[in-house]
Amino acid sequence: MRTRPLALLLAACTACGVGPTGVVGAGEPARGFIQGTRLYFVQHDRLVSVSRPEGPLEAAQAVELLADGPTAKERERSFVTRLPKNMAVRVNDDGFALDRGVSTLVGGRWLPPVSRLSRMATGQLVCTIAAATAAKRGVDVDDVRVTAPDKGQVRCEDFK
């Protein structure tokens, strides 16, 4: 007796009338709405995106947060910065320039201005600026080109 209701249930489920279809194009994959700001720090010698609740921010504001370094929780997760403490930088959505005429007071000492950045420090700035600009324009980070000193126009993916 029990097999008859099961057989009817199986027959009803397989005869729903919907036939198989081919692949249906639906456009590009969905991109989630990113709230806050993405900053790029270094973790195990790789650039890694960190999300902060502030924002979305302009590129210059995001770089100010980046210059403050990782939070205590981020440091616990092995995030570090390669940005020099005596770095003075001018930032806009299209890029950044080192301000080579500004000395910086660090730990009670005036340090000379930074004239060059390491590849990793440049990548932190490029990716952070690209992320802020991308959020503002509603595009992907790697679609944004940033002008960097001595490098010309580069993308975040050039540093990964």
Coordinates of N, CA and C in Angstrom, one line a residue:
M1 N 0.8 -1.2 0.0 CA 0.0 0.0 0.0 C 0.9 1.3 0.0
R2 N 2.0 1.2 0.7 CA 2.8 2.4 0.8 C 3.5 2.8 -0.5
T3 N 3.7 1.8 -1.4 CA 4.4 2.1 -2.6 C 3.6 2.9 -3.6
R4 N 2.3 2.7 -3.6 CA 1.4 3.4 -4.5 C 1.4 4.9 -4.3
P5 N 1.3 5.5 -3.1 CA 1.3 6.9 -2.9 C 2.7 7.5 -3.3
L6 N 3.8 6.7 -3.1 CA 5.1 7.1 -3.5 C 5.2 7.2 -5.0
A7 N 4.7 6.2 -5.6 CA 4.7 6.2 -7.1 C 4.0 7.3 -7.7
L8 N 2.8 7.6 -7.1 CA 2.0 8.8 -7.6 C 2.7 10.1 -7.4
L9 N 3.4 10.2 -6.3 CA 4.1 11.4 -6.0 C 5.3 11.6 -6.9
L10 N 6.0 10.6 -7.2 CA 7.1 10.6 -8.2 C 6.6 11.0 -9.6
A11 N 5.5 10.4 -10.0 CA 4.9 10.7 -11.3 C 4.5 12.1 -11.4
A12 N 3.9 12.6 -10.3 CA 3.5 14.0 -10.4 C 4.7 15.0 -10.4
C13 N 5.7 14.7 -9.8 CA 6.9 15.5 -9.7 C 7.6 15.5 -11.1
T14 N 7.7 14.4 -11.8 CA 8.4 14.4 -13.0 C 7.6 14.9 -14.2
A15 N 6.3 15.1 -14.1 CA 5.5 15.5 -15.2 C 5.0 16.9 -15.0
C16 N 5.9 17.8 -14.6 CA 5.5 19.2 -14.3 C 5.3 20.0 -15.6
G17 N 5.7 19.5 -16.7 CA 5.5 20.3 -18.0 C 6.5 21.3 -18.3
V18 N 7.6 21.4 -17.6 CA 8.6 22.4 -17.9 C 9.8 21.6 -18.6
G19 N 10.1 22.0 -19.8 CA 11.1 21.3 -20.5 C 12.5 22.0 -20.2
P20 N 13.5 21.3 -20.6 CA 14.9 21.8 -20.4 C 15.1 23.0 -21.3
T21 N 16.0 23.9 -20.9 CA 16.3 25.0 -21.8 C 17.8 25.1 -21.9
G22 N 18.3 25.8 -22.9 CA 19.7 26.0 -23.1 C 20.2 27.1 -22.1
V23 N 21.5 27.5 -22.3 CA 22.0 28.6 -21.5 C 21.4 29.9 -21.8
V24 N 21.0 30.6 -20.8 CA 20.3 31.9 -21.0 C 21.3 33.0 -20.5
G25 N 21.7 33.9 -21.4 CA 22.6 35.0 -21.0 C 21.9 36.0 -20.2
A26 N 22.5 36.4 -19.1 CA 21.9 37.4 -18.2 C 22.8 38.6 -18.0
G27 N 23.8 38.8 -18.8 CA 24.6 40.0 -18.6 C 25.8 39.7 -17.7
E28 N 26.4 40.7 -17.2 CA 27.6 40.6 -16.3 C 27.1 40.1 -14.9
P29 N 28.1 39.4 -14.2 CA 27.8 39.0 -12.9 C 27.4 40.1 -12.0
A30 N 26.6 39.9 -11.0 CA 26.2 40.9 -10.1 C 27.4 41.4 -9.3
R31 N 27.4 42.7 -9.1 CA 28.4 43.3 -8.2 C 27.7 43.8 -7.0
G32 N 28.2 43.4 -5.9 CA 27.6 43.9 -4.6 C 27.8 45.3 -4.4
F33 N 26.9 45.9 -3.7 CA 27.1 47.3 -3.3 C 28.1 47.4 -2.1
I34 N 29.2 48.1 -2.3 CA 30.2 48.1 -1.3 C 30.0 49.4 -0.4
Q35 N 29.6 49.2 0.8 CA 29.5 50.3 1.7 C 30.9 50.5 2.4
G36 N 31.1 51.7 2.8 CA 32.4 52.0 3.4 C 33.5 52.2 2.4
T37 N 34.7 52.0 2.9 CA 35.9 52.3 2.1 C 36.8 51.1 2.1
R38 N 37.5 50.8 1.0 CA 38.5 49.8 0.9 C 39.9 50.4 0.9
L39 N 40.7 50.0 1.9 CA 42.1 50.4 2.0 C 42.9 49.2 1.7
Y40 N 44.1 49.4 1.2 CA 45.0 48.3 0.8 C 46.2 48.3 1.8
F41 N 46.4 47.2 2.5 CA 47.5 47.0 3.4 C 48.3 45.8 2.9
V42 N 49.4 45.5 3.6 CA 50.2 44.4 3.2 C 50.0 43.3 4.2
Q43 N 49.8 42.1 3.8 CA 49.7 40.9 4.6 C 50.5 39.8 4.0
H44 N 51.6 39.3 4.7 CA 52.4 38.3 4.2 C 53.0 38.6 2.8
D45 N 53.5 39.9 2.6 CA 54.1 40.4 1.4 C 53.1 40.4 0.2
R46 N 51.8 40.5 0.5 CA 50.8 40.7 -0.6 C 49.9 41.9 -0.3
L47 N 49.5 42.6 -1.3 CA 48.5 43.6 -1.1 C 47.1 43.0 -0.8
V48 N 46.4 43.4 0.2 CA 45.1 42.9 0.6 C 44.2 44.0 0.9
S49 N 43.0 43.9 0.4 CA 42.0 44.9 0.6 C 41.3 44.7 2.0
V50 N 41.2 45.8 2.7 CA 40.5 45.8 4.0 C 39.4 46.8 3.9
S51 N 38.2 46.4 4.4 CA 37.0 47.2 4.4 C 36.9 48.0 5.7
R52 N 36.7 49.3 5.6 CA 36.5 50.1 6.7 C 35.1 50.7 6.6
P53 N 34.4 50.9 7.8 CA 33.0 51.4 7.7 C 32.9 52.8 7.3
E54 N 33.9 53.6 7.4 CA 33.9 55.0 7.0 C 33.6 55.1 5.5
G55 N 32.8 56.1 5.1 CA 32.6 56.3 3.7 C 31.3 55.9 3.1
P56 N 31.3 55.9 1.8 CA 32.4 56.0 0.9 C 33.1 57.3 0.9
L57 N 34.4 57.3 0.8 CA 35.2 58.5 0.9 C 35.8 58.9 -0.4
E58 N 36.2 60.2 -0.5 CA 37.0 60.7 -1.7 C 38.4 60.0 -1.6
A59 N 39.1 60.0 -2.7 CA 40.4 59.3 -2.7 C 41.4 59.9 -1.7
A60 N 41.4 61.2 -1.6 CA 42.3 61.9 -0.6 C 42.0 61.5 0.8
Q61 N 40.7 61.4 1.2 CA 40.3 61.0 2.5 C 40.7 59.5 2.8
A62 N 40.5 58.7 1.8 CA 40.9 57.3 1.9 C 42.4 57.1 2.2
V63 N 43.2 57.9 1.5 CA 44.6 57.9 1.7 C 45.0 58.4 3.1
E64 N 44.3 59.4 3.6 CA 44.5 59.8 5.0 C 44.3 58.6 6.0
L65 N 43.2 57.9 5.8 CA 43.0 56.7 6.6 C 44.2 55.7 6.4
L66 N 44.5 55.5 5.2 CA 45.6 54.5 4.9 C 46.9 55.0 5.6
A67 N 47.2 56.3 5.5 CA 48.4 56.8 6.2 C 48.4 56.6 7.7
D68 N 47.3 56.5 8.3 CA 47.2 56.2 9.7 C 47.6 54.8 10.1
G69 N 47.7 53.9 9.1 CA 48.1 52.6 9.3 C 46.9 51.7 9.7
P70 N 47.2 50.4 9.8 CA 46.2 49.4 10.2 C 45.7 49.6 11.6
T71 N 44.5 49.3 11.9 CA 43.9 49.3 13.3 C 44.5 48.2 14.1
A72 N 44.3 48.2 15.4 CA 44.8 47.2 16.3 C 44.3 45.8 15.8
K73 N 43.0 45.7 15.4 CA 42.5 44.4 15.0 C 43.1 44.0 13.7
E74 N 43.4 44.9 12.8 CA 44.1 44.6 11.5 C 45.5 44.1 11.8
R75 N 46.2 44.8 12.7 CA 47.5 44.4 13.1 C 47.6 43.0 13.6
E76 N 46.5 42.6 14.4 CA 46.4 41.3 15.0 C 46.3 40.2 13.8
R77 N 45.7 40.7 12.7 CA 45.6 39.8 11.5 C 46.8 39.9 10.6
S78 N 47.9 40.5 11.1 CA 49.2 40.6 10.4 C 49.2 41.6 9.2
F79 N 48.3 42.6 9.3 CA 48.3 43.7 8.3 C 49.3 44.7 8.7
V80 N 50.1 45.1 7.8 CA 51.1 46.2 8.0 C 51.0 47.2 6.8
T81 N 51.8 48.3 7.0 CA 51.8 49.2 5.9 C 53.3 49.4 5.5
R82 N 53.5 49.7 4.3 CA 54.9 50.0 3.7 C 55.0 51.5 3.5
L83 N 54.0 52.3 3.8 CA 54.1 53.7 3.6 C 55.1 54.3 4.7
P84 N 56.0 55.1 4.2 CA 56.9 55.8 5.2 C 56.2 56.8 6.0
K85 N 56.6 57.0 7.3 CA 55.9 57.9 8.1 C 56.1 59.4 7.7
N86 N 57.2 59.6 7.0 CA 57.5 61.0 6.6 C 57.1 61.3 5.2
M87 N 56.1 60.6 4.7 CA 55.6 60.8 3.4 C 54.6 61.9 3.3
A88 N 54.8 62.8 2.4 CA 53.8 63.9 2.2 C 53.3 63.7 0.7
V89 N 52.0 63.6 0.5 CA 51.5 63.2 -0.8 C 50.3 64.1 -1.1
R90 N 50.2 64.5 -2.4 CA 49.0 65.2 -2.9 C 48.2 64.1 -3.7
V91 N 46.9 64.1 -3.4 CA 46.0 63.0 -4.0 C 44.8 63.6 -4.7
N92 N 44.4 63.0 -5.8 CA 43.1 63.3 -6.4 C 42.6 62.0 -7.0
D93 N 41.5 62.0 -7.6 CA 40.9 60.8 -8.2 C 41.7 60.1 -9.3
D94 N 42.5 60.9 -9.9 CA 43.3 60.4 -11.1 C 44.7 60.0 -10.7
G95 N 45.2 60.3 -9.5 CA 46.5 59.9 -9.1 C 47.0 60.6 -7.9
F96 N 48.4 60.5 -7.7 CA 49.0 61.1 -6.6 C 50.4 61.6 -7.0
A97 N 50.9 62.5 -6.2 CA 52.3 63.0 -6.4 C 52.9 63.1 -5.0
L98 N 54.2 62.8 -4.9 CA 54.9 63.0 -3.6 C 55.2 64.5 -3.5
D99 N 55.0 65.0 -2.4 CA 55.4 66.4 -2.1 C 56.8 66.4 -1.6
R100 N 57.7 66.6 -2.5 CA 59.2 66.5 -2.2 C 59.8 67.6 -1.4
G101 N 59.0 68.7 -1.2 CA 59.5 69.9 -0.5 C 59.0 70.0 0.9
V102 N 58.4 68.9 1.4 CA 57.8 69.0 2.8 C 58.5 68.1 3.7
S103 N 59.2 68.6 4.7 CA 59.8 67.8 5.8 C 58.7 67.5 6.8
T104 N 58.8 66.3 7.5 CA 57.7 65.9 8.4 C 58.3 65.6 9.8
L105 N 57.5 66.1 10.8 CA 57.9 65.9 12.2 C 57.5 64.5 12.6
V106 N 58.4 63.6 12.9 CA 58.1 62.2 13.3 C 58.9 61.9 14.6
G107 N 58.2 61.6 15.6 CA 58.9 61.3 16.9 C 59.8 62.4 17.4
G108 N 59.4 63.6 17.2 CA 60.2 64.7 17.7 C 61.3 65.1 16.8
R109 N 61.5 64.5 15.7 CA 62.6 64.8 14.7 C 62.0 65.2 13.4
W110 N 62.6 66.1 12.7 CA 62.2 66.5 11.4 C 62.9 65.6 10.4
L111 N 62.1 64.9 9.6 CA 62.6 64.0 8.6 C 62.5 64.6 7.2
P112 N 63.5 64.4 6.4 CA 63.4 64.9 5.1 C 62.3 64.3 4.3
P113 N 61.9 65.0 3.2 CA 60.7 64.5 2.4 C 61.1 63.2 1.7
V114 N 60.1 62.4 1.5 CA 60.3 61.1 0.7 C 60.4 61.4 -0.8
S115 N 61.3 60.9 -1.4 CA 61.4 61.2 -2.9 C 61.1 60.0 -3.7
R116 N 61.1 58.8 -3.1 CA 60.7 57.6 -3.8 C 59.9 56.6 -2.8
L117 N 59.0 55.8 -3.4 CA 58.3 54.8 -2.6 C 58.7 53.5 -3.1
S118 N 58.6 52.5 -2.2 CA 58.8 51.1 -2.6 C 57.7 50.7 -3.5
R119 N 57.8 49.6 -4.2 CA 56.8 49.1 -5.1 C 55.5 48.8 -4.3
M120 N 55.7 48.2 -3.1 CA 54.5 47.8 -2.2 C 53.8 49.1 -1.7
A121 N 54.6 50.1 -1.3 CA 53.9 51.4 -0.9 C 53.2 52.0 -2.0
T122 N 53.8 52.0 -3.2 CA 53.1 52.6 -4.4 C 51.8 51.8 -4.7
G123 N 51.9 50.5 -4.5 CA 50.7 49.7 -4.7 C 49.6 50.0 -3.7
Q124 N 50.0 50.2 -2.5 CA 49.0 50.6 -1.5 C 48.2 51.8 -1.9
L125 N 49.0 52.8 -2.3 CA 48.4 54.1 -2.7 C 47.5 53.9 -4.0
V126 N 48.1 53.3 -5.0 CA 47.4 53.1 -6.2 C 46.0 52.4 -6.0
C127 N 46.1 51.3 -5.3 CA 44.9 50.5 -5.1 C 43.9 51.2 -4.2
T128 N 44.3 51.9 -3.2 CA 43.4 52.6 -2.3 C 42.7 53.7 -3.1
I129 N 43.5 54.5 -3.9 CA 42.9 55.6 -4.7 C 42.0 55.0 -5.8
A130 N 42.4 53.9 -6.4 CA 41.5 53.2 -7.4 C 40.2 52.7 -6.8
A131 N 40.3 52.2 -5.6 CA 39.1 51.7 -4.9 C 38.1 52.8 -4.6
A132 N 38.6 53.9 -4.1 CA 37.7 55.1 -3.8 C 37.1 55.6 -5.0
T133 N 37.9 55.7 -6.1 CA 37.4 56.3 -7.4 C 36.4 55.3 -8.0
A134 N 36.7 54.0 -7.9 CA 35.8 53.0 -8.5 C 34.4 53.1 -7.8
A135 N 34.4 53.2 -6.5 CA 33.2 53.3 -5.7 C 32.4 54.5 -6.1
K136 N 33.1 55.6 -6.3 CA 32.4 56.9 -6.7 C 31.8 56.8 -8.1
R137 N 32.5 56.1 -9.0 CA 32.1 56.0 -10.4 C 31.2 54.8 -10.7
G138 N 31.1 53.8 -9.7 CA 30.3 52.6 -9.9 C 31.0 51.7 -10.9
V139 N 32.3 51.6 -10.9 CA 33.0 50.6 -11.8 C 33.9 49.7 -10.9
D140 N 34.5 48.8 -11.6 CA 35.4 47.8 -10.9 C 36.8 48.5 -10.7
V141 N 37.4 48.1 -9.6 CA 38.7 48.7 -9.2 C 39.7 48.6 -10.3
D142 N 39.8 47.5 -11.0 CA 40.8 47.3 -12.0 C 40.4 48.1 -13.3
D143 N 39.3 48.7 -13.4 CA 38.9 49.6 -14.5 C 39.5 51.0 -14.4
V144 N 40.0 51.3 -13.2 CA 40.5 52.7 -12.9 C 42.0 52.7 -13.1
R145 N 42.4 53.7 -13.8 CA 43.9 54.0 -14.0 C 44.3 55.2 -13.1
V146 N 45.4 55.0 -12.4 CA 45.9 56.0 -11.5 C 47.3 56.4 -11.9
T147 N 47.5 57.7 -11.9 CA 48.8 58.2 -12.3 C 49.7 58.2 -11.0
A148 N 50.8 57.5 -11.1 CA 51.8 57.4 -10.0 C 53.1 58.0 -10.5
P149 N 53.8 58.6 -9.5 CA 55.2 59.2 -9.8 C 56.1 58.1 -10.4
D150 N 56.8 58.5 -11.5 CA 57.8 57.6 -12.2 C 57.2 56.4 -12.8
K151 N 55.9 56.2 -12.8 CA 55.2 55.0 -13.3 C 54.2 55.3 -14.4
G152 N 53.7 56.5 -14.5 CA 52.7 56.9 -15.4 C 51.3 56.3 -14.9
Q153 N 50.5 55.9 -15.9 CA 49.2 55.4 -15.5 C 49.2 53.9 -15.3
V154 N 48.8 53.5 -14.1 CA 48.8 52.1 -13.7 C 47.5 51.7 -13.1
R155 N 47.3 50.4 -13.0 CA 46.0 49.9 -12.4 C 46.4 49.1 -11.1
C156 N 45.5 48.9 -10.3 CA 45.7 48.1 -9.0 C 46.3 46.7 -9.3
E157 N 45.7 46.1 -10.4 CA 46.2 44.7 -10.7 C 47.6 44.7 -11.1
D158 N 48.3 45.8 -11.4 CA 49.7 45.8 -11.7 C 50.5 45.6 -10.5
F159 N 50.0 45.7 -9.3 CA 50.7 45.5 -8.1 C 50.4 44.3 -7.3
K160 N 49.5 43.4 -7.9 CA 49.1 42.2 -7.1 C 49.9 41.1 -7.5

